[in-house]
CSV table of C-alpha atoms and ligand atoms in Angstrom, one decimal:
chain,number,residue,atom,x,y,z
K,1,UNK,CA,0.0,0.0,0.0
K,2,UNK,CA,1.2,3.5,-0.8
K,3,UNK,CA,2.4,5.6,2.1
K,4,UNK,CA,0.9,9.1,2.9
K,5,UNK,CA,3.7,11.6,3.4
K,6,UNK,CA,3.6,15.3,4.3
K,7,UNK,CA,6.0,17.7,2.7
K,8,UNK,CA,6.4,21.2,1.3
K,9,UNK,CA,5.8,21.6,-2.4
K,10,UNK,CA,4.2,23.6,-5.2
K,11,UNK,CA,1.3,22.8,-7.4
K,12,UNK,CA,2.6,25.0,-10.2
K,13,UNK,CA,5.7,27.1,-10.9
K,14,UNK,CA,6.2,30.6,-9.4
K,15,UNK,CA,4.0,29.9,-6.4
K,16,UNK,CA,5.2,29.9,-2.8
K,17,UNK,CA,6.1,26.5,-1.3
K,18,UNK,CA,3.3,25.3,1.1
K,19,UNK,CA,2.4,22.1,3.0
K,20,UNK,CA,1.5,19.3,0.6
K,21,UNK,CA,0.3,15.8,1.3
K,22,UNK,CA,1.3,13.1,-1.2
K,23,UNK,CA,1.8,9.4,-1.7
K,24,UNK,CA,5.0,7.4,-1.9
K,25,UNK,CA,5.2,3.8,-3.2
K,26,UNK,CA,4.9,0.8,-1.1
K,27,UNK,CA,8.5,-0.2,-0.2
K,28,UNK,CA,10.0,-3.0,-2.3
K,29,UNK,CA,12.3,-5.8,-1.2
K,30,UNK,CA,15.5,-3.8,-2.1
K,31,UNK,CA,14.2,-0.5,-0.5
K,32,UNK,CA,15.0,1.4,2.6
K,33,UNK,CA,12.5,3.7,4.2
K,34,UNK,CA,14.3,6.8,5.6
K,35,UNK,CA,12.8,9.2,8.2
K,36,UNK,CA,14.3,12.5,7.0
K,37,UNK,CA,16.1,14.5,9.6
K,38,UNK,CA,17.7,17.3,7.5
K,39,UNK,CA,17.5,18.5,3.9
K,40,UNK,CA,19.8,21.0,2.3
K,41,UNK,CA,18.4,23.7,0.0
K,42,UNK,CA,20.1,23.8,-3.4
K,43,UNK,CA,19.8,26.5,-6.0
K,44,UNK,CA,18.5,23.8,-8.4
K,45,UNK,CA,15.4,23.5,-6.0
K,46,UNK,CA,14.8,27.2,-6.7
K,47,UNK,CA,15.3,26.8,-10.5
K,48,UNK,CA,12.5,24.2,-10.4
K,49,UNK,CA,10.1,26.1,-8.1
K,50,UNK,CA,10.6,29.4,-10.0
K,51,UNK,CA,10.1,27.7,-13.4
K,52,UNK,CA,13.6,28.4,-14.7
K,53,UNK,CA,13.9,24.8,-15.7
K,54,UNK,CA,11.2,22.5,-17.3
K,55,UNK,CA,9.5,20.8,-14.4
K,56,UNK,CA,6.6,18.5,-13.6
K,57,UNK,CA,4.1,19.7,-11.0
K,58,UNK,CA,3.1,19.1,-8.2
K,59,UNK,CA,6.7,19.2,-7.2
K,60,UNK,CA,8.4,18.6,-3.8
K,61,UNK,CA,12.0,19.7,-4.0
K,62,UNK,CA,15.0,18.5,-1.9
K,63,UNK,CA,18.0,16.3,-2.9
K,64,UNK,CA,20.4,16.8,-0.1
K,65,UNK,CA,18.8,14.3,2.3
K,66,UNK,CA,20.0,12.9,5.5
K,67,UNK,CA,17.9,10.7,7.8
K,68,UNK,CA,17.5,7.6,9.8
K,69,UNK,CA,16.6,4.2,8.4
K,70,UNK,CA,13.2,3.1,9.9
K,71,UNK,CA,12.4,0.1,7.7
K,72,UNK,CA,14.4,-2.2,5.4
K,73,UNK,CA,13.1,-4.6,2.7
K,74,UNK,CA,13.9,-8.4,2.8
K,75,UNK,CA,16.7,-8.1,0.3
K,76,UNK,CA,18.5,-5.1,1.9
K,77,UNK,CA,22.0,-5.9,3.1
K,78,UNK,CA,23.8,-2.5,3.3
K,79,UNK,CA,21.6,-0.9,6.0
K,80,UNK,CA,19.7,-1.9,9.1
K,81,UNK,CA,17.0,0.0,11.1
K,82,UNK,CA,18.6,2.8,13.0
K,83,UNK,CA,21.5,3.5,10.6
K,84,UNK,CA,21.9,7.0,9.2
K,85,UNK,CA,21.7,7.3,5.4
K,86,UNK,CA,21.9,9.9,2.7
K,87,UNK,CA,20.1,10.4,-0.6
K,88,UNK,CA,21.3,12.8,-3.3
K,89,UNK,CA,19.9,13.8,-6.7
K,90,UNK,CA,19.2,10.4,-8.1
K,91,UNK,CA,17.2,7.4,-6.7
K,92,UNK,CA,17.7,4.9,-9.6
K,93,UNK,CA,19.1,4.3,-13.1
K,94,UNK,CA,18.9,1.5,-15.6
K,95,UNK,CA,22.0,-0.3,-14.1
K,96,UNK,CA,22.8,-1.9,-17.5
K,97,UNK,CA,24.2,0.7,-19.9
K,98,UNK,CA,27.9,1.4,-20.2
K,99,UNK,CA,27.9,4.5,-17.9
K,100,UNK,CA,25.9,2.6,-15.2
K,101,UNK,CA,28.3,-0.3,-15.5
K,102,UNK,CA,31.2,2.1,-14.9
K,103,UNK,CA,29.6,3.8,-11.8
K,104,UNK,CA,28.5,6.8,-13.8
K,105,UNK,CA,24.8,6.5,-13.1
K,106,UNK,CA,24.4,10.2,-13.5
K,107,UNK,CA,25.0,9.7,-17.2
K,108,UNK,CA,22.7,6.7,-17.5
K,109,UNK,CA,21.9,6.3,-21.2
K,110,UNK,CA,18.2,5.7,-20.4
K,111,UNK,CA,18.2,8.7,-18.0
K,112,UNK,CA,18.7,8.3,-14.3
K,113,UNK,CA,15.7,8.6,-12.0
K,114,UNK,CA,15.8,12.0,-10.3
K,115,UNK,CA,15.0,12.2,-6.6
K,116,UNK,CA,12.2,14.7,-7.5
K,117,UNK,CA,10.6,15.9,-10.7
K,118,UNK,CA,10.7,12.4,-12.2
K,119,UNK,CA,8.8,9.1,-12.3
K,120,UNK,CA,9.8,5.8,-10.7
K,121,UNK,CA,11.1,3.5,-13.5
K,122,UNK,CA,9.2,0.5,-12.2
K,123,UNK,CA,5.8,1.6,-11.0
K,124,UNK,CA,5.8,5.1,-12.7
K,125,UNK,CA,4.7,6.9,-9.6
K,126,UNK,CA,6.0,10.5,-9.5
K,127,UNK,CA,9.2,11.0,-7.4
K,128,UNK,CA,9.1,13.6,-4.6
K,129,UNK,CA,12.1,15.1,-2.8
K,130,UNK,CA,13.4,15.6,0.6
K,131,UNK,CA,11.4,18.6,1.9
K,132,UNK,CA,9.3,15.9,3.5
K,133,UNK,CA,8.9,13.4,6.3
K,134,UNK,CA,10.1,10.2,4.7
K,135,UNK,CA,11.7,8.9,1.5
K,136,UNK,CA,11.8,5.4,0.0
K,137,UNK,CA,14.8,4.4,-2.0
K,138,UNK,CA,16.5,1.3,-3.3
K,139,UNK,CA,19.5,0.7,-1.1
K,140,UNK,CA,21.8,1.0,-4.1
K,141,UNK,CA,21.2,4.7,-4.2
K,142,UNK,CA,21.3,5.3,-0.5
K,143,UNK,CA,24.7,6.5,0.9
K,144,UNK,CA,26.4,5.5,4.2
K,145,UNK,CA,27.1,8.3,6.6
K,146,UNK,CA,30.2,7.7,8.9
K,147,UNK,CA,29.3,7.8,12.6
K,148,UNK,CA,31.7,10.8,13.2
K,149,UNK,CA,29.9,13.1,10.8
K,150,UNK,CA,27.7,15.9,11.9
K,151,UNK,CA,24.4,15.0,10.2
K,152,UNK,CA,23.2,18.6,9.6
K,153,UNK,CA,26.3,19.9,7.9
K,154,UNK,CA,26.8,16.6,6.0
K,155,UNK,CA,23.4,17.0,4.2
K,156,UNK,CA,24.7,19.4,1.5
K,157,UNK,CA,27.5,17.0,0.6
K,158,UNK,CA,24.8,14.9,-1.2
K,159,UNK,CA,24.6,17.5,-4.0
K,160,UNK,CA,26.9,20.5,-3.5
K,161,UNK,CA,29.7,18.2,-2.3
K,162,UNK,CA,29.5,15.6,-5.1
K,163,UNK,CA,28.9,18.1,-7.9
K,164,UNK,CA,32.2,19.7,-7.1
K,165,UNK,CA,34.1,16.6,-6.1
K,166,UNK,CA,33.3,14.8,-9.4
K,167,UNK,CA,35.1,17.3,-11.7
K,168,UNK,CA,38.0,17.6,-9.2
K,169,UNK,CA,38.5,13.8,-9.4
K,170,UNK,CA,37.8,13.5,-13.2
K,171,UNK,CA,40.4,16.2,-14.0
K,172,UNK,CA,42.8,14.6,-11.4
K,173,UNK,CA,43.4,17.5,-9.1
K,174,UNK,CA,46.3,17.0,-6.8
K,175,UNK,CA,49.0,18.9,-4.8
K,176,UNK,CA,50.5,20.4,-8.0
K,177,UNK,CA,47.2,21.7,-9.4
K,178,UNK,CA,46.0,25.3,-9.5
K,179,UNK,CA,42.2,25.3,-9.2
K,180,UNK,CA,39.9,28.3,-9.4
K,181,UNK,CA,36.2,28.4,-8.3
K,182,UNK,CA,33.7,30.9,-9.8
K,183,UNK,CA,31.1,32.0,-7.3
K,184,UNK,CA,31.0,31.6,-3.5
K,185,UNK,CA,27.7,29.9,-2.8
K,186,UNK,CA,26.7,26.4,-1.8
K,187,UNK,CA,28.7,24.6,-4.5
K,188,UNK,CA,31.5,27.2,-4.5
K,189,UNK,CA,32.3,26.9,-0.8
K,190,UNK,CA,32.4,23.1,-1.1
K,191,UNK,CA,34.6,23.3,-4.2
K,192,UNK,CA,37.1,25.4,-2.2
K,193,UNK,CA,37.2,23.0,0.7
K,194,UNK,CA,37.4,19.8,-1.4
K,195,UNK,CA,40.1,21.2,-3.8
K,196,UNK,CA,42.1,22.3,-0.7
K,197,UNK,CA,41.5,18.8,0.8
K,198,UNK,CA,43.1,17.4,-2.3
K,199,UNK,CA,46.1,19.6,-1.8
K,200,UNK,CA,45.6,22.1,-4.7
K,201,UNK,CA,46.3,25.8,-4.7
K,202,UNK,CA,42.8,27.4,-4.7
K,203,UNK,CA,41.6,30.8,-6.0
K,204,UNK,CA,38.1,32.2,-5.7
K,205,UNK,CA,36.6,34.3,-8.4
K,206,UNK,CA,33.8,36.3,-6.9
K,207,UNK,CA,31.8,39.4,-8.0
K,208,UNK,CA,30.9,40.2,-4.3
K,209,UNK,CA,33.2,42.5,-2.4
K,210,UNK,CA,33.3,41.4,1.2
K,211,UNK,CA,33.6,37.7,0.8
K,212,UNK,CA,37.4,37.7,1.1
K,213,UNK,CA,37.7,36.9,4.7
K,214,UNK,CA,35.3,34.0,4.5
K,215,UNK,CA,36.9,32.7,1.4
K,216,UNK,CA,40.3,32.6,3.2
K,217,UNK,CA,38.7,30.9,6.2
K,218,UNK,CA,37.2,28.3,3.9
K,219,UNK,CA,40.7,27.6,2.5
K,220,UNK,CA,41.1,29.8,-0.6
K,221,UNK,CA,44.7,30.9,-1.1
K,222,UNK,CA,43.8,33.8,-3.4
K,223,UNK,CA,40.7,35.9,-4.1
K,224,UNK,CA,40.1,37.6,-7.5
K,225,UNK,CA,37.3,40.2,-7.9
K,226,UNK,CA,35.9,39.1,-11.3
K,227,UNK,CA,34.5,42.6,-12.0
K,228,UNK,CA,38.0,44.1,-11.8
K,229,UNK,CA,39.7,43.8,-15.2
K,230,UNK,CA,43.2,44.5,-13.6
K,231,UNK,CA,42.8,41.6,-11.1
K,232,UNK,CA,41.6,39.3,-13.9
K,233,UNK,CA,44.6,40.2,-16.0
K,234,UNK,CA,47.0,39.4,-13.2
K,235,UNK,CA,45.9,35.7,-13.2
K,236,UNK,CA,46.0,35.3,-17.0
K,237,UNK,CA,47.2,31.8,-18.0
K,238,UNK,CA,47.2,30.5,-14.5
K,239,UNK,CA,44.7,27.7,-13.8
K,240,UNK,CA,44.6,24.0,-14.6
K,241,UNK,CA,40.9,23.7,-13.7
K,242,UNK,CA,38.1,26.2,-13.2
K,243,UNK,CA,34.9,25.1,-11.6
K,244,UNK,CA,32.2,27.6,-12.6
K,245,UNK,CA,29.1,27.5,-10.3
K,246,UNK,CA,27.4,30.7,-11.5
K,247,UNK,CA,23.6,29.8,-11.8
K,248,UNK,CA,22.7,32.4,-14.5
K,249,UNK,CA,24.0,33.3,-18.0
K,250,UNK,CA,27.4,35.0,-17.9
K,251,UNK,CA,30.4,35.8,-20.0
K,252,UNK,CA,32.9,32.9,-19.6
K,253,UNK,CA,35.6,34.4,-22.0
K,254,UNK,CA,37.4,36.3,-19.3
K,255,UNK,CA,37.7,33.1,-17.3
K,256,UNK,CA,39.0,31.1,-20.2
K,257,UNK,CA,41.8,33.6,-20.5
K,258,UNK,CA,42.9,32.7,-17.1
K,259,UNK,CA,43.4,29.0,-18.0
K,260,UNK,CA,46.9,27.6,-18.3
K,261,UNK,CA,48.0,25.4,-21.3
K,262,UNK,CA,45.7,22.3,-21.3
K,263,UNK,CA,43.4,23.9,-18.7
K,264,UNK,CA,39.7,23.2,-18.5
K,265,UNK,CA,36.8,25.4,-17.6
K,266,UNK,CA,34.0,23.2,-16.2
K,267,UNK,CA,30.5,24.6,-16.1
K,268,UNK,CA,28.3,23.1,-13.4
K,269,UNK,CA,25.9,25.9,-12.7
K,270,UNK,CA,24.3,27.5,-15.8
K,271,UNK,CA,22.4,25.4,-18.4
K,272,UNK,CA,21.8,26.9,-21.8
K,273,UNK,CA,23.4,29.0,-24.6
K,274,UNK,CA,26.4,31.2,-23.9
K,275,UNK,CA,26.1,34.9,-24.5
K,276,UNK,CA,28.4,36.5,-25.5
K,277,UNK,CA,29.7,33.7,-27.8
K,278,UNK,CA,32.7,31.7,-26.8
K,279,UNK,CA,35.9,32.9,-28.6
K,280,UNK,CA,37.7,29.8,-29.8
K,281,UNK,CA,41.0,31.5,-30.3
K,282,UNK,CA,42.3,31.1,-26.8
K,283,UNK,CA,41.1,27.5,-26.8
K,284,UNK,CA,43.0,26.6,-30.0
K,285,UNK,CA,46.1,28.5,-29.1
K,286,UNK,CA,46.3,27.0,-25.6
K,287,UNK,CA,44.7,23.6,-26.1
K,288,UNK,CA,42.1,24.6,-23.5
K,289,UNK,CA,38.7,23.0,-23.0
K,290,UNK,CA,35.3,24.2,-21.9
K,291,UNK,CA,33.4,21.3,-20.4
K,292,UNK,CA,30.3,20.5,-18.2
K,293,UNK,CA,29.7,18.1,-15.4
K,294,UNK,CA,26.6,16.8,-13.5
K,295,UNK,CA,26.6,15.6,-9.9
K,296,UNK,CA,28.5,12.3,-9.6
K,297,UNK,CA,28.0,8.5,-9.5
K,298,UNK,CA,27.0,6.6,-6.4
K,299,UNK,CA,30.4,5.0,-5.7
K,300,UNK,CA,32.0,8.4,-6.2
K,301,UNK,CA,29.5,10.0,-3.8
K,302,UNK,CA,30.4,7.4,-1.2
K,303,UNK,CA,34.1,8.1,-1.8
K,304,UNK,CA,33.5,11.9,-1.3
K,305,UNK,CA,31.5,11.3,1.9
K,306,UNK,CA,34.3,9.1,3.3
K,307,UNK,CA,36.9,11.6,2.3
K,308,UNK,CA,35.0,14.3,4.1
K,309,UNK,CA,34.6,12.2,7.2
K,310,UNK,CA,38.3,11.4,7.2
K,311,UNK,CA,39.4,15.0,6.6
K,312,UNK,CA,36.8,16.6,8.8
K,313,UNK,CA,35.3,18.5,5.9
K,314,UNK,CA,31.8,19.8,6.5
K,315,UNK,CA,29.5,22.4,4.9
K,316,UNK,CA,29.0,25.8,6.5
K,317,UNK,CA,25.2,25.9,7.1
K,318,UNK,CA,22.4,28.0,8.3
K,319,UNK,CA,19.7,25.9,9.9
K,320,UNK,CA,16.1,26.9,9.1
K,321,UNK,CA,12.6,25.6,9.8
K,322,UNK,CA,10.6,24.5,6.7
K,323,UNK,CA,8.1,27.3,7.3
K,324,UNK,CA,11.0,29.8,6.4
K,325,UNK,CA,11.7,28.2,3.0
K,326,UNK,CA,10.2,30.9,0.8
K,327,UNK,CA,12.3,33.6,2.5
K,328,UNK,CA,15.3,31.4,2.2
K,329,UNK,CA,14.8,31.2,-1.6
K,330,UNK,CA,14.6,35.0,-1.7
K,331,UNK,CA,17.8,35.3,0.3
K,332,UNK,CA,19.6,32.7,-1.9
K,333,UNK,CA,18.8,34.8,-5.0
K,334,UNK,CA,20.6,37.7,-3.3
K,335,UNK,CA,23.6,35.4,-2.4
K,336,UNK,CA,22.7,36.1,1.2
K,337,UNK,CA,23.5,32.7,2.7
K,338,UNK,CA,26.6,31.4,4.4
K,339,UNK,CA,26.8,29.0,2.6
K,340,UNK,CA,23.9,26.5,2.6
K,341,UNK,CA,20.4,26.6,4.1
K,342,UNK,CA,19.6,23.2,5.8
K,343,UNK,CA,16.0,22.5,6.8
K,344,UNK,CA,15.5,20.9,10.2
K,345,UNK,CA,12.8,18.5,9.1
K,346,UNK,CA,11.4,18.2,12.7
K,347,UNK,CA,9.8,21.6,12.1
K,348,UNK,CA,7.4,19.9,9.7
K,349,UNK,CA,5.5,18.6,12.8
K,350,UNK,CA,4.1,22.2,13.2
K,351,UNK,CA,2.1,21.6,10.0
K,352,UNK,CA,0.6,18.3,11.3
J,401,NAP,P1,24.2,29.5,-4.8
J,401,NAP,O1,24.4,29.0,-3.4
J,401,NAP,O2,23.0,30.5,-5.0
J,401,NAP,O3,25.5,30.2,-5.3
J,401,NAP,C1,25.7,30.7,-6.5
J,401,NAP,C2,26.9,31.7,-6.5
J,401,NAP,O4,27.1,32.2,-7.8
J,401,NAP,C3,26.5,33.0,-5.7
J,401,NAP,O5,26.8,32.9,-4.3
J,401,NAP,C4,27.4,34.1,-6.4
J,401,NAP,O6,28.7,34.0,-5.8
J,401,NAP,C5,27.4,33.6,-7.8
J,401,NAP,N1,26.5,34.3,-8.6
J,401,NAP,C6,25.1,34.3,-8.5
J,401,NAP,N2,24.5,35.1,-9.4
J,401,NAP,C7,25.5,35.5,-10.2
J,401,NAP,C8,25.6,36.3,-11.4
J,401,NAP,N3,24.5,36.8,-11.9
J,401,NAP,N4,26.8,36.5,-12.0
J,401,NAP,C9,27.9,36.0,-11.4
J,401,NAP,N5,27.9,35.3,-10.3
J,401,NAP,C10,26.7,35.0,-9.7
J,401,NAP,O7,23.9,28.3,-5.8
J,401,NAP,P2,24.4,26.8,-5.7
J,401,NAP,O8,23.4,26.0,-4.9
J,401,NAP,O9,25.8,26.8,-5.4
J,401,NAP,O10,24.2,26.3,-7.2
J,401,NAP,C11,24.9,27.0,-8.2
J,401,NAP,C12,24.4,26.5,-9.6
J,401,NAP,O11,24.7,25.1,-9.8
J,401,NAP,C13,22.8,26.5,-9.7
J,401,NAP,O12,22.5,26.9,-11.0
J,401,NAP,C14,22.4,25.1,-9.5
J,401,NAP,O13,21.2,24.8,-10.1
J,401,NAP,C15,23.6,24.4,-10.2
J,401,NAP,N6,23.8,23.0,-9.8
J,401,NAP,C16,24.3,22.1,-10.7
J,401,NAP,C17,24.6,20.8,-10.4
J,401,NAP,C18,25.2,19.9,-11.4
J,401,NAP,O14,25.2,18.7,-11.1
J,401,NAP,N7,25.8,20.4,-12.4
J,401,NAP,C19,24.3,20.4,-9.1
J,401,NAP,C20,23.8,21.3,-8.1
J,401,NAP,C21,23.6,22.6,-8.5
J,401,NAP,P3,29.6,35.4,-5.6
J,401,NAP,O15,28.7,36.3,-4.8
J,401,NAP,O16,30.8,34.9,-4.9
J,401,NAP,O17,29.9,35.9,-7.0
J,402,ZN,ZN1,21.5,20.3,-6.0
């Protein structure tokens, strides 16, 4: 029998999030049922609610989920009742295609099943996210959380952490790398910490004056104000890898100029056409690349969580009640969050 769950969602785009009662599937033999304790607030949630991206409604956002396992199916071996578990942006994939076979479920050729704004690939019920009491997920897509981790500040690792970790690992960042991060928000602050954890020299590009001290505290070695042409000129030809987290359309040509020979500018934030056009001259003359990357695979997500547990890397968070979510979105649009909102899901009881 399907399970009734209370969450916060929207019935259509551009409307405030409000309490929403919905049904989740009956748990299957390979499923765990997780009581959600905390859920991070990602800018992607905002893109969906504000109608920036094509979305299905009703929609319950949330893909940075940490909770406690309260039920396990007969075939579950990875978790037992009482364990802590995490859920990120995907809850399933075909498991057969080449990317899935190589632990790259995020690039599943049949399309991975998103945690929300999607349909279950077996029973076709809509998927709903983590701004809710409970989630049901196959154990393959649930992540183990080390006992020494602070659960609240681990939640954003499930998206902001893995989205920045995956390109750092793919482009083999190490102690001799020079990495730059564009934008100090949820993803940006994790990119700094993780690149630093891998031993790289890290530079932050920001358009916001006043983030310097925080950026240093988070681990950045250098800060460049991207609106200052002289500062941009001073780092020309410097970086092996740039991770660009800016959520809206922006000119990437000035950043490409700061890439070293063979350097790569990875877009993780903005989806869509570039404007102004990308000038190919610096790419050709310096064998530079412009690339994109989406979240990370399940094994890689576990690797990142374990790396964070071992290196005591956590997210800087501001805890909120679910009833504050619409104000939180407004603040996120103004870059007024240090550096991730995390919802205390116990607050949902006030809507019971
Ligand atoms: P966020 O917390 O709002 O941070 C974005 C940062 O970008 C801001 O703090 C700001 O930093 C900078 N920024 C914002 N507007 C800008 C503008 N108009 N021009 C230049 N810089 C601007 O967002 P987030 O949660 O980190 O997410 C960032 C983007 O990544 C979103 O679009 C999100 O949907 C996307 N995302 C992608 C993936 C993936 O798998 N590829 C996964 C998760 C999220 P400064 O003030 O320092 O300039
Ligand atoms: Zn996200």
